[in-house]
């Protein structure tokens, strides 16, 4: 019996990739950049399954061009690139890799918080560029983390993990979410507040909301005007949650102290973007889950989801069980 045909849209860690290669007739896109739309459509026409990244748009057009497609496995916890309702209508299973990257992402969010507060990137450049001549009492002063107030927008898995890290620094924790979190309140002493109160009272604001029409530009010019001048914004959720140019204006004017961004809008942020000219903007290239172990676990989960769907069984992390025929 012939093996199912699969297209993998990028090289992923071996722990998952080798499973796919062993059990399917797989083609793996070898380039660093995503496959162009025309290439993705061409391979989809032949595929029984796809293993994709957030950069690969899986919509009705693609699925209509792929008569044999049974399952699409996203190498990501997010699925902004999926049209799940259209997939369900066409009996295509859609999957993701939830849970595995929670702590690793929270680690990176707290890293950005600390690096911005203590001006680590600026200090590195100051020393590297030969400006460090002596100890100075006014040199590169930053913000204290211990005892400060952390505002968490979105108290899901990652937001809760961020709160746990904040407790270790004796931080006061505020949160805003559509749902109350008993764990956050009873175990971590987090205080539920309105969005406006969170922005006005927090020394650090960390974003952990999903990207929806309601959360697009969750942080905008009006939001930034509510924040303290010593406040630091951290975004490890999705780039469009923040109005990029409004943030640039606020940082340039000293309206807030700094921002640490793992995600941007647009993404990637072009090298000529004015945000890069600001010392108080720390931007990294969407690496929140980029530890060896976490990315390997994600690859294995994506592979298991893909193989289950190809075998006609419900994948472990299925977004649309109703698509099962």
Short mmCIF file of N, CA and C in Angstrom, two decimals, residues 46-215:
data_model
loop_
_atom_site.label_atom_id
_atom_site.label_comp_id
_atom_site.label_asym_id
_atom_site.label_seq_id
_atom_site.Cartn_x
_atom_site.Cartn_y
_atom_site.Cartn_z
N UNK A 46 -1.81 17.80 -4.37
CA UNK A 46 -1.36 16.41 -4.38
C UNK A 46 -1.39 15.76 -3.00
N UNK A 47 -1.65 16.55 -1.97
CA UNK A 47 -1.37 16.11 -0.60
C UNK A 47 -2.58 15.48 0.08
N UNK A 48 -2.28 14.48 0.91
CA UNK A 48 -3.26 13.95 1.86
C UNK A 48 -3.17 14.71 3.18
N UNK A 49 -2.00 15.27 3.46
CA UNK A 49 -1.80 16.01 4.70
C UNK A 49 -0.78 17.11 4.53
N UNK A 50 -0.91 18.16 5.34
CA UNK A 50 0.04 19.26 5.35
C UNK A 50 0.52 19.47 6.78
N UNK A 51 1.80 19.77 6.94
CA UNK A 51 2.35 20.21 8.22
C UNK A 51 2.83 21.64 7.99
N UNK A 52 2.19 22.58 8.67
CA UNK A 52 2.33 23.99 8.33
C UNK A 52 2.86 24.83 9.48
N UNK A 53 3.20 26.08 9.15
CA UNK A 53 3.55 27.09 10.12
C UNK A 53 2.53 28.21 10.05
N UNK A 54 2.61 29.15 11.00
CA UNK A 54 1.68 30.28 11.02
C UNK A 54 1.75 31.12 9.75
N UNK A 55 2.86 31.04 9.04
CA UNK A 55 3.04 31.83 7.83
C UNK A 55 2.31 31.24 6.62
N UNK A 56 1.73 30.05 6.78
CA UNK A 56 1.07 29.37 5.67
C UNK A 56 -0.45 29.52 5.80
N UNK A 57 -1.06 30.23 4.89
CA UNK A 57 -2.50 30.48 4.96
C UNK A 57 -3.28 29.28 4.42
N UNK A 58 -4.07 28.68 5.29
CA UNK A 58 -4.88 27.53 4.90
C UNK A 58 -6.34 27.97 4.91
N UNK A 59 -6.83 28.30 3.71
CA UNK A 59 -8.17 28.87 3.59
C UNK A 59 -9.02 28.04 2.64
N UNK A 60 -10.21 28.52 2.35
CA UNK A 60 -11.14 27.79 1.50
C UNK A 60 -10.56 27.57 0.11
N UNK A 61 -9.88 28.58 -0.42
CA UNK A 61 -9.29 28.45 -1.75
C UNK A 61 -8.33 27.27 -1.80
N UNK A 62 -7.45 27.19 -0.82
CA UNK A 62 -6.48 26.10 -0.81
C UNK A 62 -7.17 24.74 -0.64
N UNK A 63 -8.12 24.66 0.28
CA UNK A 63 -8.77 23.38 0.51
C UNK A 63 -9.61 22.94 -0.68
N UNK A 64 -10.20 23.87 -1.41
CA UNK A 64 -10.95 23.51 -2.61
C UNK A 64 -10.03 23.00 -3.71
N UNK A 65 -8.76 23.41 -3.66
CA UNK A 65 -7.78 22.94 -4.65
C UNK A 65 -7.12 21.62 -4.23
N UNK A 66 -7.50 21.09 -3.08
CA UNK A 66 -6.83 19.90 -2.51
C UNK A 66 -7.86 18.80 -2.24
N UNK A 67 -8.26 18.06 -3.26
CA UNK A 67 -9.35 17.10 -3.11
C UNK A 67 -9.05 15.94 -2.15
N UNK A 68 -7.79 15.65 -1.91
CA UNK A 68 -7.43 14.51 -1.05
C UNK A 68 -7.06 14.91 0.37
N UNK A 69 -7.10 16.20 0.66
CA UNK A 69 -6.59 16.70 1.94
C UNK A 69 -7.46 16.21 3.10
N UNK A 70 -6.81 15.58 4.06
CA UNK A 70 -7.51 15.05 5.24
C UNK A 70 -7.20 15.82 6.51
N UNK A 71 -5.95 16.31 6.63
CA UNK A 71 -5.53 16.91 7.89
C UNK A 71 -4.45 17.96 7.64
N UNK A 72 -4.51 19.04 8.43
CA UNK A 72 -3.46 20.06 8.43
C UNK A 72 -2.98 20.22 9.87
N UNK A 73 -1.70 20.02 10.09
CA UNK A 73 -1.11 20.09 11.42
C UNK A 73 -0.25 21.33 11.52
N UNK A 74 -0.65 22.27 12.38
CA UNK A 74 0.11 23.50 12.57
C UNK A 74 1.22 23.27 13.58
N UNK A 75 2.42 23.69 13.23
CA UNK A 75 3.56 23.69 14.16
C UNK A 75 3.49 24.99 14.94
N UNK A 76 2.48 25.10 15.81
CA UNK A 76 2.22 26.33 16.56
C UNK A 76 1.03 26.09 17.47
N UNK A 77 0.98 26.86 18.55
CA UNK A 77 -0.23 26.82 19.38
C UNK A 77 -1.31 27.71 18.76
N UNK A 78 -0.91 28.79 18.11
CA UNK A 78 -1.86 29.66 17.44
C UNK A 78 -2.32 29.06 16.12
N UNK A 79 -3.43 29.54 15.62
CA UNK A 79 -3.92 29.07 14.32
C UNK A 79 -4.60 30.21 13.58
N UNK A 80 -4.01 31.41 13.66
CA UNK A 80 -4.53 32.57 12.93
C UNK A 80 -4.53 32.31 11.42
N UNK A 81 -3.69 31.40 10.96
CA UNK A 81 -3.58 31.11 9.54
C UNK A 81 -4.62 30.12 9.04
N UNK A 82 -5.46 29.59 9.92
CA UNK A 82 -6.45 28.58 9.56
C UNK A 82 -7.85 29.18 9.42
N UNK A 83 -8.57 28.75 8.41
CA UNK A 83 -10.01 29.00 8.31
C UNK A 83 -10.69 27.73 8.83
N UNK A 84 -10.89 27.66 10.13
CA UNK A 84 -11.40 26.44 10.75
C UNK A 84 -12.83 26.12 10.30
N UNK A 85 -13.75 27.09 10.25
CA UNK A 85 -15.10 26.76 9.79
C UNK A 85 -15.13 26.17 8.38
N UNK A 86 -14.33 26.73 7.46
CA UNK A 86 -14.28 26.19 6.10
C UNK A 86 -13.70 24.77 6.10
N UNK A 87 -12.71 24.53 6.96
CA UNK A 87 -12.14 23.19 7.05
C UNK A 87 -13.17 22.19 7.55
N UNK A 88 -13.95 22.57 8.53
CA UNK A 88 -14.97 21.68 9.07
C UNK A 88 -16.00 21.34 8.00
N UNK A 89 -16.40 22.34 7.23
CA UNK A 89 -17.36 22.10 6.14
C UNK A 89 -16.81 21.12 5.11
N UNK A 90 -15.51 21.10 4.95
CA UNK A 90 -14.88 20.25 3.94
C UNK A 90 -14.28 18.98 4.53
N UNK A 91 -14.56 18.71 5.81
CA UNK A 91 -14.08 17.50 6.50
C UNK A 91 -12.56 17.41 6.53
N UNK A 92 -11.93 18.57 6.69
CA UNK A 92 -10.47 18.62 6.86
C UNK A 92 -10.17 18.89 8.33
N UNK A 93 -9.43 18.00 8.96
CA UNK A 93 -9.07 18.15 10.36
C UNK A 93 -7.97 19.19 10.51
N UNK A 94 -8.10 20.07 11.49
CA UNK A 94 -7.11 21.11 11.76
C UNK A 94 -6.58 20.90 13.17
N UNK A 95 -5.25 21.00 13.35
CA UNK A 95 -4.65 20.73 14.65
C UNK A 95 -3.60 21.77 14.99
N UNK A 96 -3.26 21.84 16.30
CA UNK A 96 -2.21 22.74 16.76
C UNK A 96 -1.40 22.05 17.86
N UNK A 97 -0.51 22.81 18.51
CA UNK A 97 0.38 22.23 19.52
C UNK A 97 0.26 23.01 20.83
N UNK A 98 -0.87 22.91 21.53
CA UNK A 98 -1.08 23.73 22.72
C UNK A 98 -0.32 23.22 23.94
N UNK A 99 -0.16 24.12 24.92
CA UNK A 99 0.36 23.71 26.23
C UNK A 99 1.86 23.61 26.31
N UNK A 100 2.49 23.01 25.31
CA UNK A 100 3.90 22.67 25.41
C UNK A 100 4.81 23.89 25.53
N UNK A 101 4.37 25.02 24.97
CA UNK A 101 5.27 26.18 24.97
C UNK A 101 4.93 27.21 26.04
N UNK A 102 4.04 26.87 26.96
CA UNK A 102 3.58 27.82 27.97
C UNK A 102 4.73 28.39 28.78
N UNK A 103 5.49 27.54 29.44
CA UNK A 103 6.55 28.02 30.33
C UNK A 103 7.70 28.65 29.56
N UNK A 104 8.01 28.09 28.40
CA UNK A 104 9.11 28.66 27.61
C UNK A 104 8.77 30.06 27.13
N UNK A 105 7.52 30.27 26.74
CA UNK A 105 7.09 31.60 26.32
C UNK A 105 7.08 32.58 27.49
N UNK A 106 6.60 32.11 28.65
CA UNK A 106 6.62 32.98 29.83
C UNK A 106 8.05 33.33 30.23
N UNK A 107 8.98 32.39 30.08
CA UNK A 107 10.39 32.68 30.35
C UNK A 107 10.87 33.85 29.48
N UNK A 108 10.53 33.79 28.19
CA UNK A 108 10.98 34.85 27.28
C UNK A 108 10.31 36.17 27.60
N UNK A 109 9.02 36.13 27.94
CA UNK A 109 8.31 37.37 28.29
C UNK A 109 8.96 38.03 29.50
N UNK A 110 9.30 37.21 30.49
CA UNK A 110 9.94 37.79 31.67
C UNK A 110 11.37 38.24 31.37
N UNK A 111 12.03 37.57 30.46
CA UNK A 111 13.35 38.01 30.01
C UNK A 111 13.28 39.39 29.38
N UNK A 112 12.30 39.60 28.51
CA UNK A 112 12.13 40.92 27.89
C UNK A 112 11.82 41.98 28.94
N UNK A 113 10.97 41.62 29.89
CA UNK A 113 10.62 42.55 30.97
C UNK A 113 11.89 42.99 31.71
N UNK A 114 12.72 42.03 32.09
CA UNK A 114 13.93 42.35 32.86
C UNK A 114 14.95 43.10 32.01
N UNK A 115 15.10 42.67 30.75
CA UNK A 115 16.09 43.32 29.89
C UNK A 115 15.73 44.77 29.63
N UNK A 116 14.44 45.05 29.44
CA UNK A 116 14.02 46.44 29.24
C UNK A 116 14.17 47.26 30.52
N UNK A 117 13.78 46.66 31.63
CA UNK A 117 13.85 47.39 32.90
C UNK A 117 15.28 47.82 33.23
N UNK A 118 16.24 46.92 32.99
CA UNK A 118 17.62 47.20 33.36
C UNK A 118 18.49 47.58 32.17
N UNK A 119 17.86 47.83 31.03
CA UNK A 119 18.53 48.39 29.85
C UNK A 119 19.72 47.55 29.41
N UNK A 120 19.50 46.25 29.35
CA UNK A 120 20.58 45.30 29.06
C UNK A 120 21.15 45.50 27.66
N UNK A 121 20.29 45.63 26.65
CA UNK A 121 20.80 45.80 25.29
C UNK A 121 21.58 47.10 25.16
N UNK A 122 21.10 48.16 25.79
CA UNK A 122 21.81 49.43 25.75
C UNK A 122 23.17 49.31 26.44
N UNK A 123 23.20 48.61 27.57
CA UNK A 123 24.46 48.43 28.29
C UNK A 123 25.47 47.63 27.50
N UNK A 124 24.99 46.57 26.83
CA UNK A 124 25.89 45.78 25.98
C UNK A 124 26.50 46.65 24.89
N UNK A 125 25.65 47.43 24.21
CA UNK A 125 26.15 48.27 23.13
C UNK A 125 27.09 49.36 23.65
N UNK A 126 26.78 49.90 24.82
CA UNK A 126 27.61 50.95 25.42
C UNK A 126 29.03 50.44 25.66
N UNK A 127 29.11 49.23 26.23
CA UNK A 127 30.43 48.64 26.49
C UNK A 127 31.12 48.23 25.19
N UNK A 128 30.38 47.58 24.30
CA UNK A 128 30.95 47.06 23.05
C UNK A 128 31.49 48.18 22.16
N UNK A 129 30.83 49.33 22.19
CA UNK A 129 31.22 50.43 21.32
C UNK A 129 32.28 51.35 21.93
N UNK A 130 32.85 50.94 23.06
CA UNK A 130 33.98 51.66 23.62
C UNK A 130 33.62 52.87 24.46
N UNK A 131 32.37 53.01 24.86
CA UNK A 131 31.96 54.17 25.64
C UNK A 131 32.18 53.99 27.15
N UNK A 132 32.43 52.77 27.60
CA UNK A 132 32.57 52.48 29.03
C UNK A 132 33.97 52.86 29.49
N UNK A 133 34.06 53.98 30.20
CA UNK A 133 35.36 54.50 30.65
C UNK A 133 35.52 54.43 32.16
N UNK A 134 34.39 54.45 32.89
CA UNK A 134 34.46 54.40 34.34
C UNK A 134 33.08 54.07 34.88
N UNK A 135 33.01 53.75 36.18
CA UNK A 135 31.72 53.58 36.83
C UNK A 135 31.10 54.95 37.00
N UNK A 136 29.79 55.06 36.66
CA UNK A 136 29.14 56.35 36.76
C UNK A 136 27.85 56.28 37.56
N UNK A 137 27.64 57.15 38.52
CA UNK A 137 26.44 57.08 39.36
C UNK A 137 25.14 57.34 38.62
N UNK A 138 25.21 57.94 37.43
CA UNK A 138 24.00 58.23 36.66
C UNK A 138 23.90 57.36 35.40
N UNK A 139 24.80 56.39 35.27
CA UNK A 139 24.91 55.64 34.02
C UNK A 139 23.81 54.59 33.87
N UNK A 140 23.04 54.66 32.80
CA UNK A 140 22.07 53.64 32.39
C UNK A 140 21.16 53.19 33.53
N UNK A 141 20.61 54.15 34.23
CA UNK A 141 19.69 53.78 35.30
C UNK A 141 18.37 53.27 34.71
N UNK A 142 17.86 52.23 35.33
CA UNK A 142 16.63 51.62 34.85
C UNK A 142 15.58 51.53 35.93
N UNK A 143 14.66 50.59 35.76
CA UNK A 143 13.52 50.43 36.67
C UNK A 143 13.69 49.19 37.54
N UNK A 144 13.29 49.28 38.81
CA UNK A 144 13.28 48.11 39.67
C UNK A 144 12.16 47.16 39.26
N UNK A 145 12.44 45.88 39.40
CA UNK A 145 11.45 44.84 39.12
C UNK A 145 10.83 44.35 40.42
N UNK A 146 11.65 44.11 41.42
CA UNK A 146 11.13 43.63 42.71
C UNK A 146 10.18 44.67 43.30
N UNK A 147 9.05 44.20 43.77
CA UNK A 147 8.09 45.08 44.40
C UNK A 147 7.26 45.94 43.47
N UNK A 148 7.52 45.86 42.17
CA UNK A 148 6.77 46.67 41.21
C UNK A 148 5.42 46.01 40.91
N UNK A 149 4.59 46.69 40.15
CA UNK A 149 3.27 46.17 39.78
C UNK A 149 3.30 45.67 38.34
N UNK A 150 2.91 44.41 38.18
CA UNK A 150 2.81 43.80 36.86
C UNK A 150 1.35 43.69 36.47
N UNK A 151 0.99 44.22 35.32
CA UNK A 151 -0.35 44.08 34.78
C UNK A 151 -0.35 43.07 33.66
N UNK A 152 -1.18 42.03 33.78
CA UNK A 152 -1.23 40.96 32.79
C UNK A 152 -2.55 41.07 32.03
N UNK A 153 -2.46 41.28 30.74
CA UNK A 153 -3.64 41.33 29.88
C UNK A 153 -3.84 39.94 29.27
N UNK A 154 -4.81 39.20 29.79
CA UNK A 154 -5.05 37.84 29.35
C UNK A 154 -4.43 36.85 30.31
N UNK A 155 -5.24 36.22 31.17
CA UNK A 155 -4.71 35.36 32.22
C UNK A 155 -4.95 33.88 31.88
N UNK A 156 -4.67 33.54 30.62
CA UNK A 156 -4.70 32.15 30.21
C UNK A 156 -3.46 31.42 30.70
N UNK A 157 -3.09 30.35 30.01
CA UNK A 157 -1.95 29.53 30.46
C UNK A 157 -0.66 30.34 30.58
N UNK A 158 -0.35 31.13 29.54
CA UNK A 158 0.91 31.87 29.55
C UNK A 158 0.84 33.04 30.52
N UNK A 159 -0.28 33.73 30.55
CA UNK A 159 -0.44 34.82 31.51
C UNK A 159 -0.30 34.34 32.94
N UNK A 160 -0.87 33.17 33.23
CA UNK A 160 -0.76 32.60 34.57
C UNK A 160 0.69 32.23 34.88
N UNK A 161 1.39 31.67 33.91
CA UNK A 161 2.81 31.34 34.10
C UNK A 161 3.63 32.60 34.34
N UNK A 162 3.26 33.68 33.69
CA UNK A 162 3.94 34.96 33.91
C UNK A 162 3.70 35.45 35.33
N UNK A 163 2.49 35.29 35.82
CA UNK A 163 2.17 35.71 37.19
C UNK A 163 2.99 34.91 38.20
N UNK A 164 3.19 33.63 37.95
CA UNK A 164 3.99 32.81 38.87
C UNK A 164 5.43 33.31 38.93
N UNK A 165 5.96 33.71 37.81
CA UNK A 165 7.33 34.25 37.81
C UNK A 165 7.38 35.57 38.57
N UNK A 166 6.36 36.38 38.40
CA UNK A 166 6.32 37.68 39.08
C UNK A 166 6.29 37.53 40.59
N UNK A 167 5.64 36.48 41.08
CA UNK A 167 5.57 36.25 42.52
C UNK A 167 6.95 36.08 43.12
N UNK A 168 7.85 35.47 42.37
CA UNK A 168 9.21 35.28 42.85
C UNK A 168 9.97 36.58 43.04
N UNK A 169 9.49 37.65 42.43
CA UNK A 169 10.11 38.96 42.57
C UNK A 169 9.31 39.87 43.49
N UNK A 170 8.34 39.28 44.19
CA UNK A 170 7.54 40.07 45.11
C UNK A 170 6.71 41.14 44.44
N UNK A 171 6.30 40.89 43.22
CA UNK A 171 5.54 41.89 42.47
C UNK A 171 4.06 41.85 42.85
N UNK A 172 3.42 43.00 42.82
CA UNK A 172 1.97 43.09 42.90
C UNK A 172 1.41 42.77 41.52
N UNK A 173 0.41 41.90 41.45
CA UNK A 173 -0.08 41.41 40.16
C UNK A 173 -1.53 41.84 39.94
N UNK A 174 -1.73 42.55 38.85
CA UNK A 174 -3.07 42.89 38.38
C UNK A 174 -3.33 42.10 37.10
N UNK A 175 -4.60 41.82 36.83
CA UNK A 175 -4.90 41.20 35.54
C UNK A 175 -6.24 41.67 35.01
N UNK A 176 -6.34 41.64 33.68
CA UNK A 176 -7.61 41.94 33.03
C UNK A 176 -7.91 40.82 32.05
N UNK A 177 -9.11 40.27 32.16
CA UNK A 177 -9.53 39.17 31.29
C UNK A 177 -11.05 39.14 31.29
N UNK A 178 -11.61 38.58 30.22
CA UNK A 178 -13.07 38.45 30.16
C UNK A 178 -13.57 37.47 31.21
N UNK A 179 -12.70 36.54 31.64
CA UNK A 179 -13.07 35.54 32.63
C UNK A 179 -12.21 35.72 33.88
N UNK A 180 -12.82 35.54 35.04
CA UNK A 180 -12.06 35.57 36.29
C UNK A 180 -11.23 34.30 36.41
N UNK A 181 -10.07 34.39 37.03
CA UNK A 181 -9.19 33.24 37.26
C UNK A 181 -9.07 32.98 38.75
N UNK A 182 -9.71 31.92 39.21
CA UNK A 182 -9.64 31.56 40.63
C UNK A 182 -8.23 31.21 41.04
N UNK A 183 -7.50 30.53 40.15
CA UNK A 183 -6.11 30.15 40.45
C UNK A 183 -5.25 31.40 40.63
N UNK A 184 -5.38 32.35 39.69
CA UNK A 184 -4.58 33.57 39.76
C UNK A 184 -4.87 34.34 41.04
N UNK A 185 -6.12 34.38 41.44
CA UNK A 185 -6.51 35.16 42.61
C UNK A 185 -6.18 34.45 43.91
N UNK A 186 -6.51 33.16 44.01
CA UNK A 186 -6.34 32.46 45.29
C UNK A 186 -4.90 32.03 45.53
N UNK A 187 -4.20 31.60 44.49
CA UNK A 187 -2.84 31.08 44.66
C UNK A 187 -1.77 32.16 44.53
N UNK A 188 -2.04 33.18 43.70
CA UNK A 188 -1.00 34.16 43.38
C UNK A 188 -1.35 35.57 43.84
N UNK A 189 -2.54 35.74 44.39
CA UNK A 189 -2.93 37.06 44.89
C UNK A 189 -3.18 38.08 43.80
N UNK A 190 -3.43 37.61 42.58
CA UNK A 190 -3.69 38.54 41.48
C UNK A 190 -5.03 39.24 41.66
N UNK A 191 -5.08 40.49 41.26
CA UNK A 191 -6.27 41.32 41.46
C UNK A 191 -6.91 41.61 40.10
N UNK A 192 -8.19 41.24 39.91
CA UNK A 192 -8.86 41.56 38.65
C UNK A 192 -9.21 43.04 38.58
N UNK A 193 -8.91 43.66 37.46
CA UNK A 193 -9.18 45.10 37.28
C UNK A 193 -9.67 45.32 35.85
N UNK A 194 -10.18 46.50 35.60
CA UNK A 194 -10.54 46.89 34.23
C UNK A 194 -9.27 47.11 33.42
N UNK A 195 -9.42 47.12 32.13
CA UNK A 195 -8.27 47.39 31.26
C UNK A 195 -7.66 48.75 31.58
N UNK A 196 -8.51 49.73 31.80
CA UNK A 196 -8.04 51.09 32.07
C UNK A 196 -7.25 51.14 33.39
N UNK A 197 -7.75 50.44 34.41
CA UNK A 197 -7.04 50.41 35.70
C UNK A 197 -5.70 49.69 35.55
N UNK A 198 -5.70 48.62 34.79
CA UNK A 198 -4.45 47.87 34.59
C UNK A 198 -3.39 48.74 33.95
N UNK A 199 -3.77 49.46 32.90
CA UNK A 199 -2.81 50.32 32.20
C UNK A 199 -2.33 51.47 33.08
N UNK A 200 -3.22 52.04 33.86
CA UNK A 200 -2.88 53.22 34.66
C UNK A 200 -2.03 52.88 35.88
N UNK A 201 -2.20 51.67 36.44
CA UNK A 201 -1.53 51.33 37.69
C UNK A 201 -0.25 50.51 37.53
N UNK A 202 -0.05 49.90 36.37
CA UNK A 202 1.04 48.93 36.22
C UNK A 202 2.37 49.60 35.87
N UNK A 203 3.42 49.07 36.46
CA UNK A 203 4.78 49.45 36.06
C UNK A 203 5.23 48.65 34.84
N UNK A 204 4.69 47.45 34.71
CA UNK A 204 4.95 46.58 33.57
C UNK A 204 3.60 46.06 33.07
N UNK A 205 3.40 46.08 31.76
CA UNK A 205 2.19 45.52 31.16
C UNK A 205 2.63 44.42 30.19
N UNK A 206 2.16 43.20 30.44
CA UNK A 206 2.53 42.06 29.61
C UNK A 206 1.29 41.53 28.90
N UNK A 207 1.37 41.43 27.57
CA UNK A 207 0.21 41.08 26.75
C UNK A 207 0.18 39.59 26.44
N UNK A 208 -0.95 38.95 26.76
CA UNK A 208 -1.13 37.52 26.51
C UNK A 208 -2.53 37.23 25.98
N UNK A 209 -3.05 38.15 25.18
CA UNK A 209 -4.38 37.98 24.62
C UNK A 209 -4.28 37.37 23.22
N UNK A 210 -5.29 36.59 22.80
CA UNK A 210 -5.31 36.09 21.42
C UNK A 210 -5.61 37.23 20.46
N UNK A 211 -5.27 37.04 19.20
CA UNK A 211 -5.60 38.04 18.19
C UNK A 211 -7.00 37.77 17.67
N UNK A 212 -7.89 38.70 17.93
CA UNK A 212 -9.27 38.65 17.45
C UNK A 212 -9.62 40.05 16.93
N UNK A 213 -10.75 40.21 16.26
CA UNK A 213 -11.14 41.56 15.84
C UNK A 213 -11.21 42.53 17.02
N UNK A 214 -11.57 42.02 18.22
CA UNK A 214 -11.69 42.87 19.40
C UNK A 214 -10.34 43.26 19.98
N UNK A 215 -9.33 42.39 19.83
CA UNK A 215 -8.02 42.68 20.42
C UNK A 215 -7.04 43.32 19.44
#
